[in-house]
Amino acid sequence: MTPTRPRGKPGDALWSPLAHMPSVLGHRTVIVGGSGAYVTTDDGRELLDATSGLWHANVGHGRAEIADAARRQLATLETYQSFGSFTNDAAVRLSDRLAELSVIHDPKVILTSGGSDSVEAAVKLARRHWQLEGRPEKRFVLSRADSYHGLHAFGSSLSGPDFYREGYGPTTLVPETARFSSTDPDDFRRVVERIGPERIAAVITEPVIGSGGIIAPPPGYFEQLQAVARENDILLVVDEVITGFGRTGRLFASERFGLDPDLLVVAKGITSGYAPLGGVFVAPRIWERFFSGDEAPVYRHGVTYSGHATSCVIAEANLDILEREGLVGEAARLETVLDAQLDRLRDRDDVREIRSGGGFLAGVAPVDEVPAEAVARYALGEGVILRVLRENLIQISPPFITDDAEIARIVDVIEGGLDHVR
Ligand SMILES: Cc1ncc(COP(=O)(O)O)c(C=O)c1O
């Protein structure tokens, strides 16, 4: 084969996710290193990571202990696959440890490669459950209008905004998915009645909506949602990809918000991003029939890297750090520090809304005339990474090792950015 010279400049071959590529080419921020709450760029800048990357770097960057655990595992066994009767020791160990930490009593643990993978695994299992119960018409999966559940086929269908489905089919990518209001629990009841509970397998929710706009549950929202789900035999899938492993000041946000899931989905914070890994905790009511008897059904789902050994030892090392350094409690403390700092933005006439109250994460929404993108650009110039979500909202979700002065600095640069744009 004759090699061809690719078009474009060196560095132009990478097609970034969710990116307007003409704007990105030539303007990338290329990260080459990380330590604690900071990352460094290829041109030598040090940036405070006020978003933990994509909500993943909970224990901070550059942990030698995790790198050492990974190196040891790679030198021993990179991984071995977990299909059928094979598996690897790290996957077995991690699953036992996770099962002890779980908010679901006596769960089984399905390991995956990430969040979208885990959503796919959980929701397929919910449908399969009803088929095995002799109620195969229960297939609909409902989700909240502002939710984000990743972008595999099910995730694209369940994530709230329509643009995630644009161009992939007439109305929705996976049939029999539907959405309801993120804030009005009566709407959930209405949608259940409209579709008919006999056709609904599951409802999926984040405890605190993350990428869809940092929305803590309104008072009473989950009580009502769970009551309707229970009355109608609708399984509850809780997506803790962002909130799991400490972001809300509890190991799982389900504890904080009184959620009682049948399936609980995790990723990101399980390794703090040191390797791709996700998982699904499965309640006994679903797993029992798969675990006993000659006639037990097989759940025909899985990926090559289900329980990747190196990812699993990284998760173990990450959990060791969370526990030893008390970082879940620290996240609870930092939530109040961030909240207090945000107070000085609350009365500004160029700030439409502050979203907080759901953990160590917050959003600042400037008024429409002030582009959040311009504030984020200013912040980057000042050495702080922020991220802009839809509806002109600035995301703040620092690592749990961020200190009080750094949190003050994050709010300072937002204040400076707002002044600058004005
Ligand atoms: C709540 C939630 N669920 C699922 C996902 C998808 O995870 P991944 O990007 O690892 O596939 C994300 C990613 O941001 C998420 O925030």
Tab-separated table of C-alpha atoms and ligand atoms in Angstrom:
chain	number	residue	atom	x	y	z
A	1	MET	CA	0.000	0.000	0.000
A	2	THR	CA	1.381	3.423	-0.913
A	3	PRO	CA	1.258	5.715	2.086
A	4	THR	CA	-0.642	8.941	1.416
A	5	ARG	CA	0.124	12.243	3.034
A	6	PRO	CA	-2.931	13.233	5.099
A	7	ARG	CA	-4.396	16.640	4.402
A	8	GLY	CA	-3.986	19.327	7.037
A	9	LYS	CA	-1.236	20.193	9.445
A	10	PRO	CA	0.355	17.823	11.975
A	11	GLY	CA	-2.162	17.358	14.770
A	12	ASP	CA	-5.180	17.726	12.466
A	13	ALA	CA	-6.025	14.020	12.253
A	14	LEU	CA	-7.793	13.786	15.613
A	15	TRP	CA	-11.597	14.147	15.287
A	16	SER	CA	-12.724	15.300	18.741
A	17	PRO	CA	-16.042	14.264	20.302
A	18	LEU	CA	-18.884	16.811	20.347
A	19	ALA	CA	-16.682	19.392	18.636
A	20	HIS	CA	-17.185	21.953	15.873
A	21	MET	CA	-13.985	20.898	14.143
A	22	PRO	CA	-13.311	24.049	12.077
A	23	SER	CA	-13.231	26.046	15.326
A	24	VAL	CA	-11.124	23.454	17.104
A	25	LEU	CA	-8.344	23.017	14.540
A	26	GLY	CA	-5.428	25.225	15.489
A	27	HIS	CA	-7.043	26.181	18.824
A	28	ARG	CA	-6.725	23.038	20.876
A	29	THR	CA	-5.656	23.065	24.493
A	30	VAL	CA	-3.358	20.054	24.588
A	31	ILE	CA	-2.775	18.701	28.086
A	32	VAL	CA	0.488	16.868	28.643
A	33	GLY	CA	0.764	16.535	32.412
A	34	GLY	CA	-1.152	16.725	35.644
A	35	SER	CA	-0.546	17.027	39.353
A	36	GLY	CA	-3.165	17.470	42.069
A	37	ALA	CA	-5.793	19.955	40.944
A	38	TYR	CA	-3.591	21.221	38.090
A	39	VAL	CA	-2.784	20.167	34.552
A	40	THR	CA	-0.087	21.465	32.228
A	41	THR	CA	-0.310	22.216	28.519
A	42	ASP	CA	2.070	21.489	25.651
A	43	ASP	CA	3.062	25.168	25.653
A	44	GLY	CA	3.960	25.117	29.332
A	45	ARG	CA	0.904	26.688	30.993
A	46	GLU	CA	-0.315	25.386	34.339
A	47	LEU	CA	-4.115	25.315	34.584
A	48	LEU	CA	-6.375	24.795	37.595
A	49	ASP	CA	-8.780	22.019	36.619
A	50	ALA	CA	-12.057	23.407	37.984
A	51	THR	CA	-14.138	20.716	36.272
A	52	SER	CA	-12.071	17.581	37.067
A	53	GLY	CA	-11.852	17.045	33.301
A	54	LEU	CA	-15.236	15.572	32.456
A	55	TRP	CA	-16.197	15.163	36.144
A	56	HIS	CA	-13.770	12.299	36.523
A	57	ALA	CA	-10.533	13.401	38.239
A	58	ASN	CA	-11.959	13.166	41.757
A	59	VAL	CA	-8.713	12.254	43.575
A	60	GLY	CA	-6.720	14.697	41.440
A	61	HIS	CA	-4.100	14.163	38.789
A	62	GLY	CA	-0.674	12.534	38.944
A	63	ARG	CA	-1.142	10.075	41.799
A	64	ALA	CA	2.073	8.015	41.863
A	65	GLU	CA	0.380	5.336	43.964
A	66	ILE	CA	-2.130	4.624	41.209
A	67	ALA	CA	0.561	4.654	38.543
A	68	ASP	CA	2.591	2.161	40.592
A	69	ALA	CA	-0.409	-0.156	41.008
A	70	ALA	CA	-1.035	-0.008	37.253
A	71	ARG	CA	2.618	-0.669	36.445
A	72	ARG	CA	2.714	-3.695	38.758
A	73	GLN	CA	-0.448	-5.111	37.226
A	74	LEU	CA	0.705	-4.509	33.638
A	75	ALA	CA	3.968	-6.287	34.375
A	76	THR	CA	2.063	-9.246	35.847
A	77	LEU	CA	-0.973	-9.491	33.599
A	78	GLU	CA	-2.360	-6.655	31.480
A	79	THR	CA	-5.779	-8.262	31.617
A	80	TYR	CA	-7.664	-11.420	30.954
A	81	GLN	CA	-11.155	-11.500	29.580
A	82	SER	CA	-14.219	-12.267	31.677
A	83	PHE	CA	-16.551	-14.004	29.208
A	84	GLY	CA	-17.920	-17.343	30.378
A	85	SER	CA	-15.921	-19.089	33.074
A	86	PHE	CA	-12.716	-17.095	32.537
A	87	THR	CA	-11.950	-13.921	34.425
A	88	ASN	CA	-9.046	-12.276	36.231
A	89	ASP	CA	-8.283	-11.924	39.928
A	90	ALA	CA	-8.539	-8.131	39.953
A	91	ALA	CA	-12.085	-8.160	38.539
A	92	VAL	CA	-13.153	-10.730	41.150
A	93	ARG	CA	-11.594	-8.760	44.016
A	94	LEU	CA	-12.952	-5.397	42.920
A	95	SER	CA	-16.489	-6.731	42.449
A	96	ASP	CA	-16.526	-8.176	45.994
A	97	ARG	CA	-15.304	-4.866	47.384
A	98	LEU	CA	-17.864	-2.862	45.396
A	99	ALA	CA	-20.658	-5.185	46.501
A	100	GLU	CA	-19.812	-4.371	50.126
A	101	LEU	CA	-19.888	-0.634	49.475
A	102	SER	CA	-23.063	-0.651	47.420
A	103	VAL	CA	-26.308	1.090	48.389
A	104	ILE	CA	-28.140	-1.847	46.831
A	105	HIS	CA	-28.255	-4.646	49.393
A	106	ASP	CA	-26.519	-7.856	48.242
A	107	PRO	CA	-25.899	-6.787	44.645
A	108	LYS	CA	-24.093	-8.453	41.759
A	109	VAL	CA	-21.676	-6.283	39.807
A	110	ILE	CA	-21.374	-6.100	36.019
A	111	LEU	CA	-18.134	-4.424	34.922
A	112	THR	CA	-17.886	-2.419	31.688
A	113	SER	CA	-15.565	0.066	29.985
A	114	GLY	CA	-17.347	3.297	30.909
A	115	GLY	CA	-20.567	5.190	31.481
A	116	SER	CA	-22.335	4.745	28.149
A	117	ASP	CA	-21.428	1.061	28.259
A	118	SER	CA	-22.943	0.755	31.719
A	119	VAL	CA	-26.167	2.517	30.719
A	120	GLU	CA	-26.467	0.119	27.790
A	121	ALA	CA	-25.885	-2.904	30.054
A	122	ALA	CA	-28.362	-1.734	32.701
A	123	VAL	CA	-31.205	-0.796	30.395
A	124	LYS	CA	-30.942	-3.932	28.270
A	125	LEU	CA	-31.024	-5.966	31.468
A	126	ALA	CA	-34.163	-4.107	32.614
A	127	ARG	CA	-35.959	-5.088	29.396
A	128	ARG	CA	-34.683	-8.651	29.626
A	129	HIS	CA	-35.943	-8.874	33.201
A	130	TRP	CA	-39.541	-8.253	32.152
A	131	GLN	CA	-39.278	-10.628	29.233
A	132	LEU	CA	-38.192	-13.353	31.674
A	133	GLU	CA	-40.997	-12.370	34.042
A	134	GLY	CA	-43.404	-13.233	31.239
A	135	ARG	CA	-44.219	-9.577	30.554
A	136	PRO	CA	-42.291	-8.962	27.308
A	137	GLU	CA	-44.461	-5.982	26.401
A	138	LYS	CA	-42.768	-4.021	29.217
A	139	ARG	CA	-40.036	-2.443	27.085
A	140	PHE	CA	-40.342	1.357	27.324
A	141	VAL	CA	-37.554	3.168	29.147
A	142	LEU	CA	-38.310	6.666	30.423
A	143	SER	CA	-35.787	9.392	31.200
A	144	ARG	CA	-35.748	13.019	32.300
A	145	ALA	CA	-35.827	15.802	29.718
A	146	ASP	CA	-32.501	17.333	30.818
A	147	SER	CA	-30.648	14.134	31.553
A	148	TYR	CA	-27.402	12.880	30.050
A	149	HIS	CA	-26.813	9.143	29.863
A	150	GLY	CA	-23.915	8.930	27.406
A	151	LEU	CA	-24.052	8.528	23.676
A	152	HIS	CA	-24.205	4.854	22.823
A	153	ALA	CA	-27.486	3.900	21.156
A	154	PHE	CA	-29.504	3.677	24.358
A	155	GLY	CA	-27.805	6.724	25.871
A	156	SER	CA	-28.485	8.827	22.754
A	157	SER	CA	-32.121	7.790	22.991
A	158	LEU	CA	-32.411	8.461	26.713
A	159	SER	CA	-30.355	11.648	27.061
A	160	GLY	CA	-32.781	14.560	27.169
A	161	PRO	CA	-32.007	17.009	24.386
A	162	ASP	CA	-33.237	16.124	20.897
A	163	PHE	CA	-29.955	17.115	19.244
A	164	TYR	CA	-28.381	13.892	20.485
A	165	ARG	CA	-30.758	12.008	18.172
A	166	GLU	CA	-30.579	14.336	15.175
A	167	GLY	CA	-29.836	12.458	11.992
A	168	TYR	CA	-30.001	8.985	13.486
A	169	GLY	CA	-33.595	8.092	12.736
A	170	PRO	CA	-37.032	9.585	12.448
A	171	THR	CA	-37.723	10.342	16.104
A	172	THR	CA	-35.602	8.293	18.424
A	173	LEU	CA	-32.682	5.925	17.953
A	174	VAL	CA	-33.833	3.032	20.147
A	175	PRO	CA	-37.602	2.567	19.868
A	176	GLU	CA	-39.764	2.681	22.975
A	177	THR	CA	-37.905	5.356	24.854
A	178	ALA	CA	-39.590	8.536	26.059
A	179	ARG	CA	-38.819	11.538	28.213
A	180	PHE	CA	-40.592	13.478	30.952
A	181	SER	CA	-40.043	16.717	32.875
A	182	SER	CA	-36.842	16.940	34.931
A	183	THR	CA	-38.528	19.005	37.631
A	184	ASP	CA	-42.271	18.215	37.661
A	185	PRO	CA	-42.922	14.733	39.066
A	186	ASP	CA	-46.588	14.931	38.007
A	187	ASP	CA	-45.354	14.798	34.455
A	188	PHE	CA	-43.785	11.407	35.122
A	189	ARG	CA	-47.169	10.114	36.249
A	190	ARG	CA	-48.808	11.585	33.137
A	191	VAL	CA	-46.281	9.954	30.786
A	192	VAL	CA	-46.684	6.619	32.586
A	193	GLU	CA	-50.467	6.851	32.169
A	194	ARG	CA	-50.191	7.898	28.517
A	195	ILE	CA	-47.864	5.043	27.521
A	196	GLY	CA	-49.415	2.557	29.920
A	197	PRO	CA	-47.468	0.999	32.804
A	198	GLU	CA	-47.901	-2.429	31.233
A	199	ARG	CA	-45.514	-1.243	28.473
A	200	ILE	CA	-42.868	0.385	30.696
A	201	ALA	CA	-39.763	-1.528	31.810
A	202	ALA	CA	-37.757	1.124	33.611
A	203	VAL	CA	-37.120	4.736	34.424
A	204	ILE	CA	-33.552	6.067	34.471
A	205	THR	CA	-32.420	9.111	36.410
A	206	GLU	CA	-29.286	10.863	37.569
A	207	PRO	CA	-29.560	11.843	41.261
A	208	VAL	CA	-28.250	15.277	40.326
A	209	ILE	CA	-28.434	16.088	36.630
A	210	GLY	CA	-24.884	16.891	35.541
A	211	SER	CA	-24.060	17.737	31.933
A	212	GLY	CA	-27.719	18.510	31.209
A	213	GLY	CA	-27.543	21.547	33.480
A	214	ILE	CA	-26.535	20.787	37.110
A	215	ILE	CA	-30.022	20.273	38.515
A	216	ALA	CA	-30.446	19.052	42.092
A	217	PRO	CA	-33.743	17.233	42.618
A	218	PRO	CA	-36.592	19.554	43.628
A	219	PRO	CA	-38.020	18.704	47.086
A	220	GLY	CA	-40.304	15.686	46.893
A	221	TYR	CA	-39.394	14.907	43.284
A	222	PHE	CA	-37.800	11.523	43.898
A	223	GLU	CA	-40.330	10.465	46.542
A	224	GLN	CA	-43.090	10.892	44.008
A	225	LEU	CA	-41.140	9.375	41.118
A	226	GLN	CA	-40.258	6.299	43.158
A	227	ALA	CA	-43.811	5.895	44.418
A	228	VAL	CA	-45.181	5.965	40.862
A	229	ALA	CA	-42.461	3.563	39.683
A	230	ARG	CA	-43.185	1.143	42.529
A	231	GLU	CA	-46.965	1.247	42.078
A	232	ASN	CA	-46.526	0.404	38.414
A	233	ASP	CA	-43.769	-2.222	38.459
A	234	ILE	CA	-41.294	0.072	36.770
A	235	LEU	CA	-37.636	-0.656	37.550
A	236	LEU	CA	-35.535	2.234	38.848
A	237	VAL	CA	-32.154	2.688	37.163
A	238	VAL	CA	-30.003	5.302	38.889
A	239	ASP	CA	-27.178	6.755	36.802
A	240	GLU	CA	-24.403	7.662	39.245
A	241	VAL	CA	-21.714	8.067	36.569
A	242	ILE	CA	-21.008	11.590	37.868
A	243	THR	CA	-22.294	11.353	41.420
A	244	GLY	CA	-20.895	7.917	42.332
A	245	PHE	CA	-17.797	7.698	44.538
A	246	GLY	CA	-18.178	10.903	46.446
A	247	ARG	CA	-19.280	13.875	44.357
A	248	THR	CA	-22.314	14.550	46.568
A	249	GLY	CA	-20.499	14.053	49.868
A	250	ARG	CA	-21.745	10.461	50.147
A	251	LEU	CA	-20.152	7.489	48.460
A	252	PHE	CA	-23.337	7.247	46.377
A	253	ALA	CA	-25.831	10.065	45.875
A	254	SER	CA	-28.664	7.543	46.205
A	255	GLU	CA	-27.984	7.624	49.961
A	256	ARG	CA	-28.260	11.401	50.085
A	257	PHE	CA	-31.412	11.646	48.003
A	258	GLY	CA	-33.223	8.575	49.352
A	259	LEU	CA	-33.101	6.592	46.112
A	260	ASP	CA	-33.626	2.846	46.206
A	261	PRO	CA	-32.372	1.611	42.829
A	262	ASP	CA	-32.871	-1.749	41.158
A	263	LEU	CA	-29.873	-1.016	38.947
A	264	LEU	CA	-27.160	1.519	39.724
A	265	VAL	CA	-24.728	2.688	37.048
A	266	VAL	CA	-21.198	3.979	37.753
A	267	ALA	CA	-18.059	4.984	35.808
A	268	LYS	CA	-15.759	8.070	35.983
A	269	GLY	CA	-15.071	8.314	39.754
A	270	ILE	CA	-14.613	4.554	40.084
A	271	THR	CA	-11.058	5.080	38.789
A	272	SER	CA	-10.923	8.896	38.935
A	273	GLY	CA	-10.114	8.605	35.237
A	274	TYR	CA	-6.822	6.716	35.645
A	275	ALA	CA	-8.278	4.039	33.330
A	276	PRO	CA	-11.587	3.482	31.564
A	277	LEU	CA	-13.978	1.439	33.692
A	278	GLY	CA	-17.681	1.370	34.457
A	279	GLY	CA	-20.081	-0.871	36.284
A	280	VAL	CA	-23.665	-1.757	37.063
A	281	PHE	CA	-24.863	-2.849	40.507
A	282	VAL	CA	-27.786	-5.231	40.110
A	283	ALA	CA	-30.387	-5.909	42.818
A	284	PRO	CA	-31.297	-9.505	43.820
A	285	ARG	CA	-34.790	-9.204	42.354
A	286	ILE	CA	-33.087	-9.029	38.942
A	287	TRP	CA	-29.965	-11.181	39.328
A	288	GLU	CA	-31.358	-14.149	41.275
A	289	ARG	CA	-32.832	-16.017	38.325
A	290	PHE	CA	-29.524	-15.717	36.420
A	291	PHE	CA	-27.522	-17.282	39.249
A	292	SER	CA	-29.142	-20.600	40.050
A	293	GLY	CA	-30.463	-23.735	38.400
A	294	ASP	CA	-29.693	-25.590	35.180
A	295	GLU	CA	-32.369	-23.552	33.428
A	296	ALA	CA	-30.882	-20.209	34.465
A	297	PRO	CA	-30.912	-17.785	31.531
A	298	VAL	CA	-27.765	-16.147	30.163
A	299	TYR	CA	-27.514	-12.380	29.968
A	300	ARG	CA	-26.076	-12.038	26.460
A	301	HIS	CA	-24.232	-8.798	26.875
A	302	GLY	CA	-20.608	-7.853	27.523
A	303	VAL	CA	-17.539	-6.150	26.119
A	304	THR	CA	-13.971	-7.349	25.679
A	305	TYR	CA	-12.784	-5.128	28.484
A	306	SER	CA	-15.512	-6.016	31.002
A	307	GLY	CA	-13.443	-6.099	34.186
A	308	HIS	CA	-10.142	-5.120	32.570
A	309	ALA	CA	-7.552	-6.187	35.142
A	310	THR	CA	-5.443	-3.030	35.033
A	311	SER	CA	-8.523	-0.824	35.264
A	312	CYS	CA	-9.706	-2.890	38.233
A	313	VAL	CA	-6.478	-2.530	40.229
A	314	ILE	CA	-6.561	1.166	39.439
A	315	ALA	CA	-10.098	1.285	40.867
A	316	GLU	CA	-8.859	-0.489	43.996
A	317	ALA	CA	-6.017	2.009	44.422
A	318	ASN	CA	-8.464	4.874	43.828
A	319	LEU	CA	-10.834	3.503	46.493
A	320	ASP	CA	-7.870	3.145	48.900
A	321	ILE	CA	-7.100	6.847	48.409
A	322	LEU	CA	-10.726	7.929	48.817
A	323	GLU	CA	-10.961	5.982	52.073
A	324	ARG	CA	-7.527	6.781	53.541
A	325	GLU	CA	-7.744	10.515	52.820
A	326	GLY	CA	-11.410	10.821	53.775
A	327	LEU	CA	-12.153	12.436	50.435
A	328	VAL	CA	-15.881	11.736	50.410
A	329	GLY	CA	-16.235	13.714	53.648
A	330	GLU	CA	-13.943	16.340	52.183
A	331	ALA	CA	-16.221	16.678	49.152
A	332	ALA	CA	-19.097	17.342	51.588
A	333	ARG	CA	-17.051	20.073	53.270
A	334	LEU	CA	-15.963	21.579	49.950
A	335	GLU	CA	-19.590	21.797	48.855
A	336	THR	CA	-20.189	24.327	51.639
A	337	VAL	CA	-16.969	26.203	50.841
A	338	LEU	CA	-17.974	26.506	47.184
A	339	ASP	CA	-21.487	27.544	48.112
A	340	ALA	CA	-20.210	30.292	50.401
A	341	GLN	CA	-17.886	31.579	47.661
A	342	LEU	CA	-20.703	31.603	45.114
A	343	ASP	CA	-22.704	33.893	47.386
A	344	ARG	CA	-20.841	36.882	46.039
A	345	LEU	CA	-22.163	36.165	42.522
A	346	ARG	CA	-25.779	35.762	43.573
A	347	ASP	CA	-26.772	39.409	43.514
A	348	ARG	CA	-25.032	40.382	40.300
A	349	ASP	CA	-27.389	41.673	37.643
A	350	ASP	CA	-25.401	39.829	34.954
A	351	VAL	CA	-25.975	36.441	36.660
A	352	ARG	CA	-29.297	34.779	35.886
A	353	GLU	CA	-28.940	31.834	38.206
A	354	ILE	CA	-26.600	29.860	40.453
A	355	ARG	CA	-27.248	26.133	40.494
A	356	SER	CA	-26.041	24.312	43.590
A	357	GLY	CA	-27.378	22.259	46.468
A	358	GLY	CA	-26.619	18.831	45.036
A	359	GLY	CA	-23.038	18.200	46.104
A	360	PHE	CA	-19.580	19.479	45.237
A	361	LEU	CA	-20.707	20.734	41.845
A	362	ALA	CA	-22.330	23.976	40.798
A	363	GLY	CA	-23.345	26.007	37.798
A	364	VAL	CA	-23.216	29.734	37.170
A	365	ALA	CA	-25.572	30.989	34.463
A	366	PRO	CA	-24.874	34.503	33.229
A	367	VAL	CA	-27.775	36.390	31.672
A	368	ASP	CA	-28.295	35.611	27.984
A	369	GLU	CA	-26.468	38.762	26.814
A	370	VAL	CA	-23.277	37.566	28.514
A	371	PRO	CA	-21.904	34.505	26.741
A	372	ALA	CA	-20.675	31.901	29.211
A	373	GLU	CA	-18.158	30.907	26.517
A	374	ALA	CA	-16.544	34.343	26.801
A	375	VAL	CA	-16.264	33.959	30.584
A	376	ALA	CA	-14.715	30.500	30.159
A	377	ARG	CA	-12.239	31.894	27.589
A	378	TYR	CA	-11.262	34.638	30.003
A	379	ALA	CA	-10.821	32.064	32.782
A	380	LEU	CA	-8.587	29.918	30.583
A	381	GLY	CA	-6.438	32.981	29.910
A	382	GLU	CA	-6.203	33.400	33.694
A	383	GLY	CA	-5.201	29.757	34.153
A	384	VAL	CA	-8.499	28.139	35.179
A	385	ILE	CA	-10.350	25.491	33.169
A	386	LEU	CA	-14.140	25.869	33.195
A	387	ARG	CA	-16.657	24.236	30.918
A	388	VAL	CA	-19.794	25.592	29.330
A	389	LEU	CA	-22.938	23.481	29.324
A	390	ARG	CA	-26.099	24.192	27.363
A	391	GLU	CA	-28.299	27.107	28.432
A	392	ASN	CA	-25.282	29.389	28.918
A	393	LEU	CA	-24.203	27.615	32.110
A	394	ILE	CA	-20.672	27.457	33.515
A	395	GLN	CA	-19.776	24.131	35.142
A	396	ILE	CA	-17.764	23.974	38.370
A	397	SER	CA	-16.828	20.505	39.691
A	398	PRO	CA	-13.251	20.513	41.010
A	399	PRO	CA	-11.278	17.511	42.271
A	400	PHE	CA	-11.867	16.617	45.923
A	401	ILE	CA	-8.278	17.657	46.790
A	402	THR	CA	-8.842	21.265	45.742
A	403	ASP	CA	-8.166	23.625	48.660
A	404	ASP	CA	-10.261	26.538	49.897
A	405	ALA	CA	-7.978	29.156	48.308
A	406	GLU	CA	-8.261	27.426	44.943
A	407	ILE	CA	-12.045	27.415	45.203
A	408	ALA	CA	-11.934	31.144	45.950
A	409	ARG	CA	-9.725	31.562	42.878
A	410	ILE	CA	-12.232	29.726	40.667
A	411	VAL	CA	-14.999	32.090	41.753
A	412	ASP	CA	-12.612	35.071	41.419
A	413	VAL	CA	-11.947	34.307	37.760
A	414	ILE	CA	-15.653	33.877	37.043
A	415	GLU	CA	-16.229	37.256	38.659
A	416	GLY	CA	-13.332	38.685	36.645
A	417	GLY	CA	-14.698	37.097	33.467
A	418	LEU	CA	-18.143	38.604	34.024
A	419	ASP	CA	-16.572	42.034	34.630
A	420	HIS	CA	-14.392	41.633	31.579
A	421	VAL	CA	-17.279	40.713	29.278
A	422	ARG	CA	-19.358	43.571	30.647
B	1	LIG	C1	-24.638	10.810	34.044
B	1	LIG	C2	-23.816	10.228	32.940
B	1	LIG	N1	-24.130	9.029	32.448
B	1	LIG	C3	-23.418	8.453	31.469
B	1	LIG	C4	-22.323	9.105	30.924
B	1	LIG	C5	-21.535	8.449	29.829
B	1	LIG	O1	-20.288	8.076	30.286
B	1	LIG	P1	-19.095	7.811	29.257
B	1	LIG	O2	-18.793	9.133	28.625
B	1	LIG	O3	-17.996	7.269	30.128
B	1	LIG	O4	-19.551	6.800	28.271
B	1	LIG	C6	-21.952	10.354	31.414
B	1	LIG	C7	-20.805	11.074	30.869
B	1	LIG	O5	-20.588	12.233	31.099
B	1	LIG	C8	-22.730	10.940	32.436
B	1	LIG	O6	-22.435	12.153	32.912
